[in-house]
XYZ file of C-alpha atoms in Angstrom:
569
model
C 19.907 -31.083 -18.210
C 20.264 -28.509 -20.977
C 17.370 -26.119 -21.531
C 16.996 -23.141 -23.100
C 17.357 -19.727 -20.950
C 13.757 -19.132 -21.134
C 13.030 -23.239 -20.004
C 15.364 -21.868 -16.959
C 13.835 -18.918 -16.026
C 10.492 -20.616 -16.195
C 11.858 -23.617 -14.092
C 13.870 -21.018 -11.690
C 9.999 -19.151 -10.988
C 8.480 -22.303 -10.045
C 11.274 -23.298 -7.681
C 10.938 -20.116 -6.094
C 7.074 -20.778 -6.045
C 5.837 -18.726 -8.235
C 2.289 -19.395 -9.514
C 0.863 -16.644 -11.409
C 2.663 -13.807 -13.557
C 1.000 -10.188 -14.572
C 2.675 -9.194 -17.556
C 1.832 -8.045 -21.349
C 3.808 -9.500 -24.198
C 5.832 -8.176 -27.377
C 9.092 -8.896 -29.813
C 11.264 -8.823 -27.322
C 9.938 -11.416 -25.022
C 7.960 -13.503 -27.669
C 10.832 -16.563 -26.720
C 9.809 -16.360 -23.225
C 5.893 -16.147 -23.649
C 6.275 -19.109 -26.100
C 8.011 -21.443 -23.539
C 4.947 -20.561 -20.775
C 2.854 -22.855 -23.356
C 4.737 -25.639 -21.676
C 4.512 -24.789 -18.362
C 0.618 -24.776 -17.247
C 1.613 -24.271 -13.558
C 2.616 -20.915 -14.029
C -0.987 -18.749 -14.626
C -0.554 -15.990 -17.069
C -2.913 -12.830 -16.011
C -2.988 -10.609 -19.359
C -2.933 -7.053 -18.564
C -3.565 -4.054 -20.821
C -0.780 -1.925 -20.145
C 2.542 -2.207 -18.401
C 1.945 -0.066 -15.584
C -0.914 -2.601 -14.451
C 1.217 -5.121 -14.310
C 3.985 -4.125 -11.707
C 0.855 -2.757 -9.674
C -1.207 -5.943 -9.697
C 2.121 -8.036 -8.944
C 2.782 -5.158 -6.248
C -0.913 -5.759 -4.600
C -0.258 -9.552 -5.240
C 2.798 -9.328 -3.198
C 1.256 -7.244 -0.668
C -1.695 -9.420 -0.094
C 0.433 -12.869 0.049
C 3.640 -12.141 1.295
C 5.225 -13.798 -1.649
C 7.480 -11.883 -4.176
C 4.969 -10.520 -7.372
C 5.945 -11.259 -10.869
C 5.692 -9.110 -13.838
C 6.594 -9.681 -17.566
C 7.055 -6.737 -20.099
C 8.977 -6.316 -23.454
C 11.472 -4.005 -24.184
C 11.614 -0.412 -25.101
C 8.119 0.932 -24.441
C 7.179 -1.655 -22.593
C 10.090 -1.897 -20.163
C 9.392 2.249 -19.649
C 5.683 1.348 -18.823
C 6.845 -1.045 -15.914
C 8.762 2.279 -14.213
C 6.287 3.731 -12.481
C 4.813 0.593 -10.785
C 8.504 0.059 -10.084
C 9.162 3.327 -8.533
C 5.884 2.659 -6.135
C 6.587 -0.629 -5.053
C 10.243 0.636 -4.511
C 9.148 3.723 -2.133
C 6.462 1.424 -0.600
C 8.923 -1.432 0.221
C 7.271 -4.289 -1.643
C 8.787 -7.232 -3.067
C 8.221 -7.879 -7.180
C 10.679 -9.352 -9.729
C 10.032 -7.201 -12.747
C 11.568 -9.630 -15.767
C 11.977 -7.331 -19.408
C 12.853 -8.767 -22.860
C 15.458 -7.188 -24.450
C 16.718 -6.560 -28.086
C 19.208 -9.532 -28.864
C 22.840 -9.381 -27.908
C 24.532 -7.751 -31.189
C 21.786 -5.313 -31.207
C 22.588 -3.529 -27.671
C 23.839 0.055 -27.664
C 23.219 0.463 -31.401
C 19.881 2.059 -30.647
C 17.816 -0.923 -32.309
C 14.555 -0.692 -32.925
C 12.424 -0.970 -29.370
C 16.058 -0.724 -27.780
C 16.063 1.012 -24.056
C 18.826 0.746 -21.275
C 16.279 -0.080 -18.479
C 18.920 -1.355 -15.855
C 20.129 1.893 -16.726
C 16.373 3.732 -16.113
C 15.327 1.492 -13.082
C 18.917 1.701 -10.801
C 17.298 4.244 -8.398
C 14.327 2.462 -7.935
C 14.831 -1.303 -7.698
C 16.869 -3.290 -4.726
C 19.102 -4.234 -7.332
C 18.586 -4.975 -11.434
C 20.748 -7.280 -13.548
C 21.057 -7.542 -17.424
C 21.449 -10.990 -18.135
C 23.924 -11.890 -21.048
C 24.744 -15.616 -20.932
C 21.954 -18.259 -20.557
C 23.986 -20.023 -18.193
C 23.271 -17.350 -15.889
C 19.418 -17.025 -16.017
C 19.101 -19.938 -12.440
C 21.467 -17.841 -10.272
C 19.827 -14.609 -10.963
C 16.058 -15.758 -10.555
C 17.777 -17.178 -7.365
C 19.248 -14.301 -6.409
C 16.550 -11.983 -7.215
C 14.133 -13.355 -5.072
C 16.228 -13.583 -1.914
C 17.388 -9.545 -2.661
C 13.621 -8.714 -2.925
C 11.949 -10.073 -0.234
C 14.937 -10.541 2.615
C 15.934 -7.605 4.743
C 13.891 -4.081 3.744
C 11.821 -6.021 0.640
C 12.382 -4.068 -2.419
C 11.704 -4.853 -6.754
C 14.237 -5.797 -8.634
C 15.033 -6.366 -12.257
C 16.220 -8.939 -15.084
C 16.383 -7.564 -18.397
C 16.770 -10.333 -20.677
C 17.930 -10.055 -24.216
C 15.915 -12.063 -26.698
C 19.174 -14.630 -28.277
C 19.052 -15.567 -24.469
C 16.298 -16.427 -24.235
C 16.772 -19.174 -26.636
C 20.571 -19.797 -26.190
C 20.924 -23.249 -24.504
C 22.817 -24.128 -20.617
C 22.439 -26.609 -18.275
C 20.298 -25.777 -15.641
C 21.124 -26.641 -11.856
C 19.109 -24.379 -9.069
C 21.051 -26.710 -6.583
C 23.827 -24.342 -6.391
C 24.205 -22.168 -2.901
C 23.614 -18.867 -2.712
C 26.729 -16.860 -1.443
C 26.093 -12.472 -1.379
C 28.867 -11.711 1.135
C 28.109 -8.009 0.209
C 24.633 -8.567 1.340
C 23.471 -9.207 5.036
C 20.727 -7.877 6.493
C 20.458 -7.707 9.894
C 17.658 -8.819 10.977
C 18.074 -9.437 14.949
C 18.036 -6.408 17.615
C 21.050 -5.605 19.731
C 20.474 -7.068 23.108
C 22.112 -3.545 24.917
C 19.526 -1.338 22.593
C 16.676 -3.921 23.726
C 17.227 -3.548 27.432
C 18.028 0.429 27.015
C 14.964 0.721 24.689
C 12.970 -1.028 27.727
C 14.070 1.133 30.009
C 12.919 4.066 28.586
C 9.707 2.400 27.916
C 9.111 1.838 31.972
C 10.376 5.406 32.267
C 7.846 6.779 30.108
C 4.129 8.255 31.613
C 2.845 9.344 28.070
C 4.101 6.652 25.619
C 2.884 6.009 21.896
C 3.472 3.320 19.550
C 3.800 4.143 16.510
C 3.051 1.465 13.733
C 4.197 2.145 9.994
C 3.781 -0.335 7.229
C 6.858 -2.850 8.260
C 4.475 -4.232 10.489
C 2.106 -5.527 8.164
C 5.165 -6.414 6.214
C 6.864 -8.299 9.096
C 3.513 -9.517 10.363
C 4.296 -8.667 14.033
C 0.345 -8.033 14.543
C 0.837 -10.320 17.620
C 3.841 -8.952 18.893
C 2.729 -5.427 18.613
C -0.867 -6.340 20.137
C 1.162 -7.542 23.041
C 3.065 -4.607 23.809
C 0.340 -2.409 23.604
C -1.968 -4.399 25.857
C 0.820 -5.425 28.678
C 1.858 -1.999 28.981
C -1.473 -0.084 27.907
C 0.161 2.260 25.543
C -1.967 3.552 22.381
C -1.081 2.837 19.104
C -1.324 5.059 16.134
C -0.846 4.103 12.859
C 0.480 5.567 9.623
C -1.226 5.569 6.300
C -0.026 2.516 5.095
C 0.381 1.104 8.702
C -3.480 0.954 8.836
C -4.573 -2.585 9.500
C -1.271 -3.504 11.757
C -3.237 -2.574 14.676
C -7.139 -2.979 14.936
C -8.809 -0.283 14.183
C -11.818 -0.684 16.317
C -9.343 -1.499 19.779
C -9.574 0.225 22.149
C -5.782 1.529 22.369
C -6.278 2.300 18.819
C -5.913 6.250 18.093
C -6.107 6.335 14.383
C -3.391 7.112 12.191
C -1.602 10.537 11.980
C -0.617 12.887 9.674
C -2.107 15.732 6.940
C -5.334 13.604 7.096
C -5.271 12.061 10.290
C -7.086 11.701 13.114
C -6.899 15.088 14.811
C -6.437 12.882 18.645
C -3.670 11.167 17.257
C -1.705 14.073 15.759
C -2.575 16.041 19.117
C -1.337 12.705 21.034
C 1.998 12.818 19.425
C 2.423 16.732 19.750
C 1.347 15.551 23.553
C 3.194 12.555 24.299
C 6.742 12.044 26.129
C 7.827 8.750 24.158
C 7.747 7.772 20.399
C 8.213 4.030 19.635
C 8.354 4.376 16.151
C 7.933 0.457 14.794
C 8.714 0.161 11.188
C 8.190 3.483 9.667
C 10.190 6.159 8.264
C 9.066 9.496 9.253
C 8.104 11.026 5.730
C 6.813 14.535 5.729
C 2.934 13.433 5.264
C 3.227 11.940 8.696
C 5.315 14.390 10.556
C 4.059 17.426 9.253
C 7.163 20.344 10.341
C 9.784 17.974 11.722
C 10.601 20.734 14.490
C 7.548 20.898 15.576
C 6.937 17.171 15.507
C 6.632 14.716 19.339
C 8.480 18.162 20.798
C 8.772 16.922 24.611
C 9.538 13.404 23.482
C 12.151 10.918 23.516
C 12.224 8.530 20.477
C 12.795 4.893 19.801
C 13.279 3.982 16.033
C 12.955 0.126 15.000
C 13.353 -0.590 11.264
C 14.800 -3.174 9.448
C 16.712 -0.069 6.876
C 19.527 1.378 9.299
C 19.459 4.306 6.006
C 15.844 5.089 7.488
C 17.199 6.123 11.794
C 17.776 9.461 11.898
C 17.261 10.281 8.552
C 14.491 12.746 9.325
C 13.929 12.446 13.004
C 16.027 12.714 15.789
C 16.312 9.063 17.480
C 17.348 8.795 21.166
C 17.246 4.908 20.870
C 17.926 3.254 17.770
C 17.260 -0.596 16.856
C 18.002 -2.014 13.711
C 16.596 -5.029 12.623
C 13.103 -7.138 11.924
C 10.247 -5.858 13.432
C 8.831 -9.084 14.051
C 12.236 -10.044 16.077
C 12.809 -6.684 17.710
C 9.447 -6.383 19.094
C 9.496 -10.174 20.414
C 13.015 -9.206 22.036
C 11.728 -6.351 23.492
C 8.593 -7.686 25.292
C 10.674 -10.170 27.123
C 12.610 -7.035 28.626
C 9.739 -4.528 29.800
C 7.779 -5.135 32.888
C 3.892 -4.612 32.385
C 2.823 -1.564 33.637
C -0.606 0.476 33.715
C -1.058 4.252 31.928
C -5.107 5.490 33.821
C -3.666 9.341 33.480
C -2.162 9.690 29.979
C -5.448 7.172 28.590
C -7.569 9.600 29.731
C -6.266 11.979 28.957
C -6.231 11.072 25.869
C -9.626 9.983 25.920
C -10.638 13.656 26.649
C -8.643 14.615 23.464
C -10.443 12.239 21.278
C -14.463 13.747 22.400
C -12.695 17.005 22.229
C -11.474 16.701 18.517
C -13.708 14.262 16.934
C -12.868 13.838 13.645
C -15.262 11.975 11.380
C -18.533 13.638 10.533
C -21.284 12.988 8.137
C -23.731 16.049 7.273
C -27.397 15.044 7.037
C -28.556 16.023 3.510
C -30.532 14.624 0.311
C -26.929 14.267 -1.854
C -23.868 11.810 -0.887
C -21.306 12.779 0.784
C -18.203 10.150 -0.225
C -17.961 10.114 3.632
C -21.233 8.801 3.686
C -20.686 6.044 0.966
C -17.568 4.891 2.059
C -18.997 4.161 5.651
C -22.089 2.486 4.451
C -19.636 0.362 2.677
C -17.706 -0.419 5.779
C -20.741 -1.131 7.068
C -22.646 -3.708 4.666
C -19.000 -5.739 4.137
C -19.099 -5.617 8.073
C -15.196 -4.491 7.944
C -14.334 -8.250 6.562
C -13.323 -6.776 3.062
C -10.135 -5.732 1.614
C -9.824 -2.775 0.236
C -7.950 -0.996 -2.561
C -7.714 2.322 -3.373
C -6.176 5.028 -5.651
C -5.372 8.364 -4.537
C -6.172 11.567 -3.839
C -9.721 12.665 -1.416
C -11.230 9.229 -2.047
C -8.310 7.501 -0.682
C -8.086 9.689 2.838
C -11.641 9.066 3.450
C -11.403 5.368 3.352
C -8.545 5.313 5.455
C -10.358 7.590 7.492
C -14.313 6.154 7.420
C -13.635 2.230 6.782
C -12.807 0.601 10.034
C -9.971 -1.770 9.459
C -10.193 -4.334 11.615
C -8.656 -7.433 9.954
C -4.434 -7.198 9.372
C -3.469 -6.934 5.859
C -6.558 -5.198 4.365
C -6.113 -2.071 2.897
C -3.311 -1.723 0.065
C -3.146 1.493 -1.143
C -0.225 3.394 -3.181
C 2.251 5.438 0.184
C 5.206 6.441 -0.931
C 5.124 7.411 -4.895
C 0.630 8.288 -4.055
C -0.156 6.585 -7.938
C -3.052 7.999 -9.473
C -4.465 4.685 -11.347
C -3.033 2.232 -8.683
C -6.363 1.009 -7.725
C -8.095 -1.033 -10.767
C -4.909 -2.887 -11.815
C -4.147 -3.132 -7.827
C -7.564 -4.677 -7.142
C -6.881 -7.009 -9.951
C -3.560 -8.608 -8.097
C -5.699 -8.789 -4.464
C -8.303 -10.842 -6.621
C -5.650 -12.889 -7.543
C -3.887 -13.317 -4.583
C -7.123 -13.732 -2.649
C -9.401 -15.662 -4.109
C -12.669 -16.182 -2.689
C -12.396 -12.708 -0.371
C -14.396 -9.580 -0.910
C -12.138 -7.195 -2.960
C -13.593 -3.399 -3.227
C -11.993 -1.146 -4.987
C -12.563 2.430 -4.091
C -12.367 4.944 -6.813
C -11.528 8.171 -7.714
C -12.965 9.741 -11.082
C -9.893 11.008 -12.223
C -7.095 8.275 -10.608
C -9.533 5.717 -11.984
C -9.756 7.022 -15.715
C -5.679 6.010 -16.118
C -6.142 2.666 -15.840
C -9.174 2.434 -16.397
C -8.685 -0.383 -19.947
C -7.762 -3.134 -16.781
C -11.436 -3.168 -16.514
C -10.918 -5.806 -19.361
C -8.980 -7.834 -17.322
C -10.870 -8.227 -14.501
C -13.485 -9.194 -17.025
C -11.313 -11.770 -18.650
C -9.916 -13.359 -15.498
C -13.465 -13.353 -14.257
C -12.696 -11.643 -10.933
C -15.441 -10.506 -8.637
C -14.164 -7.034 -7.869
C -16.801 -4.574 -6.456
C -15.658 -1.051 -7.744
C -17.060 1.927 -6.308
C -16.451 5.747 -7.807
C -16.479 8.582 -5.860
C -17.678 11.047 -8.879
C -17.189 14.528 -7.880
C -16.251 15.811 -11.030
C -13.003 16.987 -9.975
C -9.237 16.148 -9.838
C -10.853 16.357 -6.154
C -7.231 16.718 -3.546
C -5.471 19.344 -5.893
C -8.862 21.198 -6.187
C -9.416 20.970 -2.438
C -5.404 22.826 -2.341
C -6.368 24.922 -5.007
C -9.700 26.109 -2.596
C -7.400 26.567 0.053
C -4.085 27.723 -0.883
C -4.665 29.543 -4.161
C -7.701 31.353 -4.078
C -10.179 29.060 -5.215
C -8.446 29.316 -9.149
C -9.430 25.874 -10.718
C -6.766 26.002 -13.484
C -6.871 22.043 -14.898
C -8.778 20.311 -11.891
C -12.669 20.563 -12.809
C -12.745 16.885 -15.119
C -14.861 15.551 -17.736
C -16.017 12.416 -16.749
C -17.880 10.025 -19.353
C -20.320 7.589 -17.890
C -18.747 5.324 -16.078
C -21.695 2.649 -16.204
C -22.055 2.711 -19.843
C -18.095 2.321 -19.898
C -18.302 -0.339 -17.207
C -21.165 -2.414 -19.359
C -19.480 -2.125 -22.498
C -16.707 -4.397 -20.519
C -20.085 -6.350 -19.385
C -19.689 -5.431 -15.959
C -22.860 -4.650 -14.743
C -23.306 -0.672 -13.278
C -25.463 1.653 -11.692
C -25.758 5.412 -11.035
C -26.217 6.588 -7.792
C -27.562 10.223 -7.034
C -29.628 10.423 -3.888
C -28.640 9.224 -0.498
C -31.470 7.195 0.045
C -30.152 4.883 -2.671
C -26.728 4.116 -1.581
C -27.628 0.682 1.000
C -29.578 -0.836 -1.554
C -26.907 0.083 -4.503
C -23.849 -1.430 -2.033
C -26.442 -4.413 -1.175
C -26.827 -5.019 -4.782
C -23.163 -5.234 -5.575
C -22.505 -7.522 -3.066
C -25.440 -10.133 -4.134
C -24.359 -9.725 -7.279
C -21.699 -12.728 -7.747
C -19.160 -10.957 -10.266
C -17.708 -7.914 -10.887
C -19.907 -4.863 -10.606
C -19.168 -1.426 -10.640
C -21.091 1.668 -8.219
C -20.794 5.210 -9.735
C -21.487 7.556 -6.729
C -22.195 10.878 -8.043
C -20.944 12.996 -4.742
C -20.964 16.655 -3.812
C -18.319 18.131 -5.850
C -16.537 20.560 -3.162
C -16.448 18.378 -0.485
C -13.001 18.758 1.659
C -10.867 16.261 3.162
C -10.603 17.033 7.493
C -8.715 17.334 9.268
C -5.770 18.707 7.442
C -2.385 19.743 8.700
C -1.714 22.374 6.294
C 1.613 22.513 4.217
C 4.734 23.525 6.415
C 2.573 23.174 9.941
C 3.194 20.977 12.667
C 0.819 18.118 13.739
C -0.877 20.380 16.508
C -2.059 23.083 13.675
C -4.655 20.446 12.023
C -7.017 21.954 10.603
C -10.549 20.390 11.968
C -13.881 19.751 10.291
C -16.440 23.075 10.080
C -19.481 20.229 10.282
C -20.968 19.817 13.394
C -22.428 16.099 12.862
C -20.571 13.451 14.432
C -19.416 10.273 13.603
C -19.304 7.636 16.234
C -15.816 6.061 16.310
C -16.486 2.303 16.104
C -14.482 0.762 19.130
C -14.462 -1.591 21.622
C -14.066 -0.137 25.250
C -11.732 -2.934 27.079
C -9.719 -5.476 26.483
């Protein structure tokens, strides 16, 4: 059947079962946006600026599993996808980014809206293509989506000039996909399996530790297993939070410049790193020599480029967590660990490391937590970055697998609104709460109108401390409290909110944050909570810049947090 190469690329989404596309139009892509009249199936969520939509097809992805679609024109609008690009590049998440381009004759003679964005995007996509027959539009879609979400999931890119997009071919998605040049290997060497086990029964002080290609492999069982047979704790990182329950009781927390101060002192302690799906970045390790010093190391990752790349690795397994960790259970006897749990139990009421102070104003601590507690841990959660984003990770209990997408890798200012907008999407029906910085929320902040127009119910809740709050809390620290460029104007973010007709409300005293959060949730669409917070309130622990895990930095507050968690099995 012949069709025109934007009838193929339409037909090639919904074989690959595609439903819903974040994208904004323009010249380039008019053909293509034209054609999605005739295709219903496919759900069209109309963003305000580029950037939003690779996020909310980033979050989408994240939340489902299923490769995130985004649609952009060229020129500006192909440069406005980049930095959503670049983040779901660093954070390893699967979106097909599709551009319009200027037509055929008009390439490389700087037409009007002209950009080489294969060019732009090669260091941060799996792989990009620049389509120039319509013939070819079915094998790229195909190939696309098995590049992006096979083997370490990645974006990738199809620019498509505009004459193609109207040029006519047959179309025929029957046709077998051969990449000879591409295998990912996905099983673990047997030998690596049974030495990895080995030093497993070997170990007296071992930690897991669980990194994002957990969630992304969904080996919550396997991992759960391993823990529990062999009584190991498991710490996560940042973006690993929610691959382990948080409220276990082998749970440690997760590690790093903002983690727990037990976990970092667990891994400065410890005689055996299995590191499952991570990659060791600097925010996690803090100095690399001074990082798990008496211990051995196991490495599993899908990315061989990841093993030994910053760490050391004694034992190195390539391949799917999911497999690898299913492999390696069969291999390792179940043992007990009474001396290194308590030991690390001692370290935990030692180094507590969530407090709340007792005072008339809100602490963001404080609001987050009361949060946690009135969605009873069952929402998921999206935030930006910067202070607001280490306190949710650090004061919302994550309990459920999956729940908290937040920008790793790239740390996006203005990830969370157009974010929240693809977890909507992707979950319909859930509780999505998007927690908010003042100044990461004021980039995006024009995607209110699309959660407005796509009627989503997403409860948005600012942490207003009149500040560009992490760099101030460096600048405190670090450069002698000189606040060049970090104290921040804010405008009133309910009267902002109900010009979008989201309904809003101030909060200033403690005593009204439960009934504010209670509100929000009764309240059956969006809503938006500005909490005006104390504006020189620290993030703690902290492992300074250039120290090793064992120099955090704890809390001065004396008030304690009880760490919600279950004492056995």
């Amino acid at each position: 059947m012949k069709m025109t190469g934007s009838q193929i690329l339409c037909e090639s989404l919904i074989k690959e079962g595609v439903d819903v596309i974040f994208g904004i139009l323009g010249g380039s892509i008019l053909p293509l946006y034209d054609t999605l009249t005739q295709y219903p199936q496919l759900r069209h969520v109309l963003v305000r600026h580029e950037q939003a939509a690779a996020h909310a097809a980033a979050s989408y992805a994240r939340v489902t599993g299923k490769p995130g679609v985004c649609f952009a024109t060229s020129g500006p609008g192909a440069t406005n996808l980049v930095t959503g690009i670049a983040d779901a590049y660093l954070d390893s998440t699967p979106v097909i980014a599709i551009t319009g381009q200027v037509a055929r004759p008009f390439i490389g003679k700087d037409a009007f809206q002209e950009i080489d964005i294969t060019g732009i995007t090669l260091p941060i996509t799996k792989h990009n293509y620049l389509v120039t027959d319509a013939g070819q539009v079915a094998q790229t879609v195909k190939e696309a989506f098995y590049i992006a979400r096979t083997g370490r999931p990645g974006p990738v890119l199809i620019d498509m000039p505009k004459d193609v997009q109207v040029d006519m071919a047959e179309f025929d998605y029957s046709t077998r996909l051969v990449m000879p040049g591409y295998k990912p290997t996905t099983q673990g060497h047997p030998s690596q399996l049974k030495k990895a086990a080995r030093v497993i029964q070997d170990a007296a002080k071992p930690v897991i530790l669980a990194g994002h290609g957990v969630i992304i492999a969904e080996a919550y069982d396997e991992l759960k297993e391993m823990a529990e047979n062999n009584q190991i704790p498991v710490i996560t990182t940042l973006l690993g939070i929610s691959a382990f329950p948080g409220s276990h009781f082998l749970s440690y927390g997760w590690l790093g410049m903002h983690g727990m101060a037990c976990a970092n002192m667990a891994i400065d302690a410890c005689d055996l790193v299995i590191a499952v799906g991570m990659r060791f970045d600097d925010r996690a390790t803090g100095k690399i020599s001074g990082f798990a010093p008496h211990a051995k190391v196991i490495h599993i990752d899908i990315d061989p480029a990841e093993i030994g790349k910053n760490v050391k690795v004694d034992v190195p397994i390539v391949g799917d967590v999911k497999a690898v960790l299913k492999g390696l259970n069969k291999y390792i006897e179940p043992k007990q660990n009474p001396e290194w749990l308590s030991h690390l139990e001692a370290l935990r009421l030692q180094h507590p490391a969530l407090h709340i102070g007792d005072s008339d104003s809100i602490l963001p601590q404080y609001a987050i937590r009361k949060i946690w507690e009135a969605t009873e841990g069952r929402a998921t959660v999206i935030t930006g970055v910067g202070q607001h984003q280490m306190w949710t990770a650090q004061y919302y209990t994550f309990d459920r697998p999956n729940t908290l997408v937040t920008s790793g890798g790239l740390g996006t200012m203005g990830f969370e609104l157009p974010a929240s907008v693809g977890a909507a999407v992707g979950r319909p029906g859930e509780d999505i709460w998007c927690i908010a910085g003042d100044g990461s929320i004021q980039m995006t902040i024009q995607e209110l109108a699309t959660i407005v127009q796509e009627n989503l119910p997403v409860k948005i809740a600012i942490m207003n401390n009149g500040y560009l709050g992490m760099v101030r809390q460096w600048q405190e620290m670090f450069y002698g409290k000189r606040y060049m460029a970090t104290p921040l104007a804010c405008p009133d973010f309910t009267k902002i909110a109900e010009a979008y007709c989201i309904p809003a409300i101030n909060i200033k005293h403690r005593q009204d944050v439960e009934p504010a959060i209670q509100r929000a949730i009764e309240h059956p669409g969006s809503f938006l909570l500005n909490f005006v917070v104390e504006p020189e309130e620290n993030v703690y622990p902290m492992v300074p810049p250039g120290a090793s895990l064992a120099e955090v930095m704890e809390t001065p507050r004396k008030e304690v947090l009880k760490w919600p968690r279950k004492s056995t099995l």
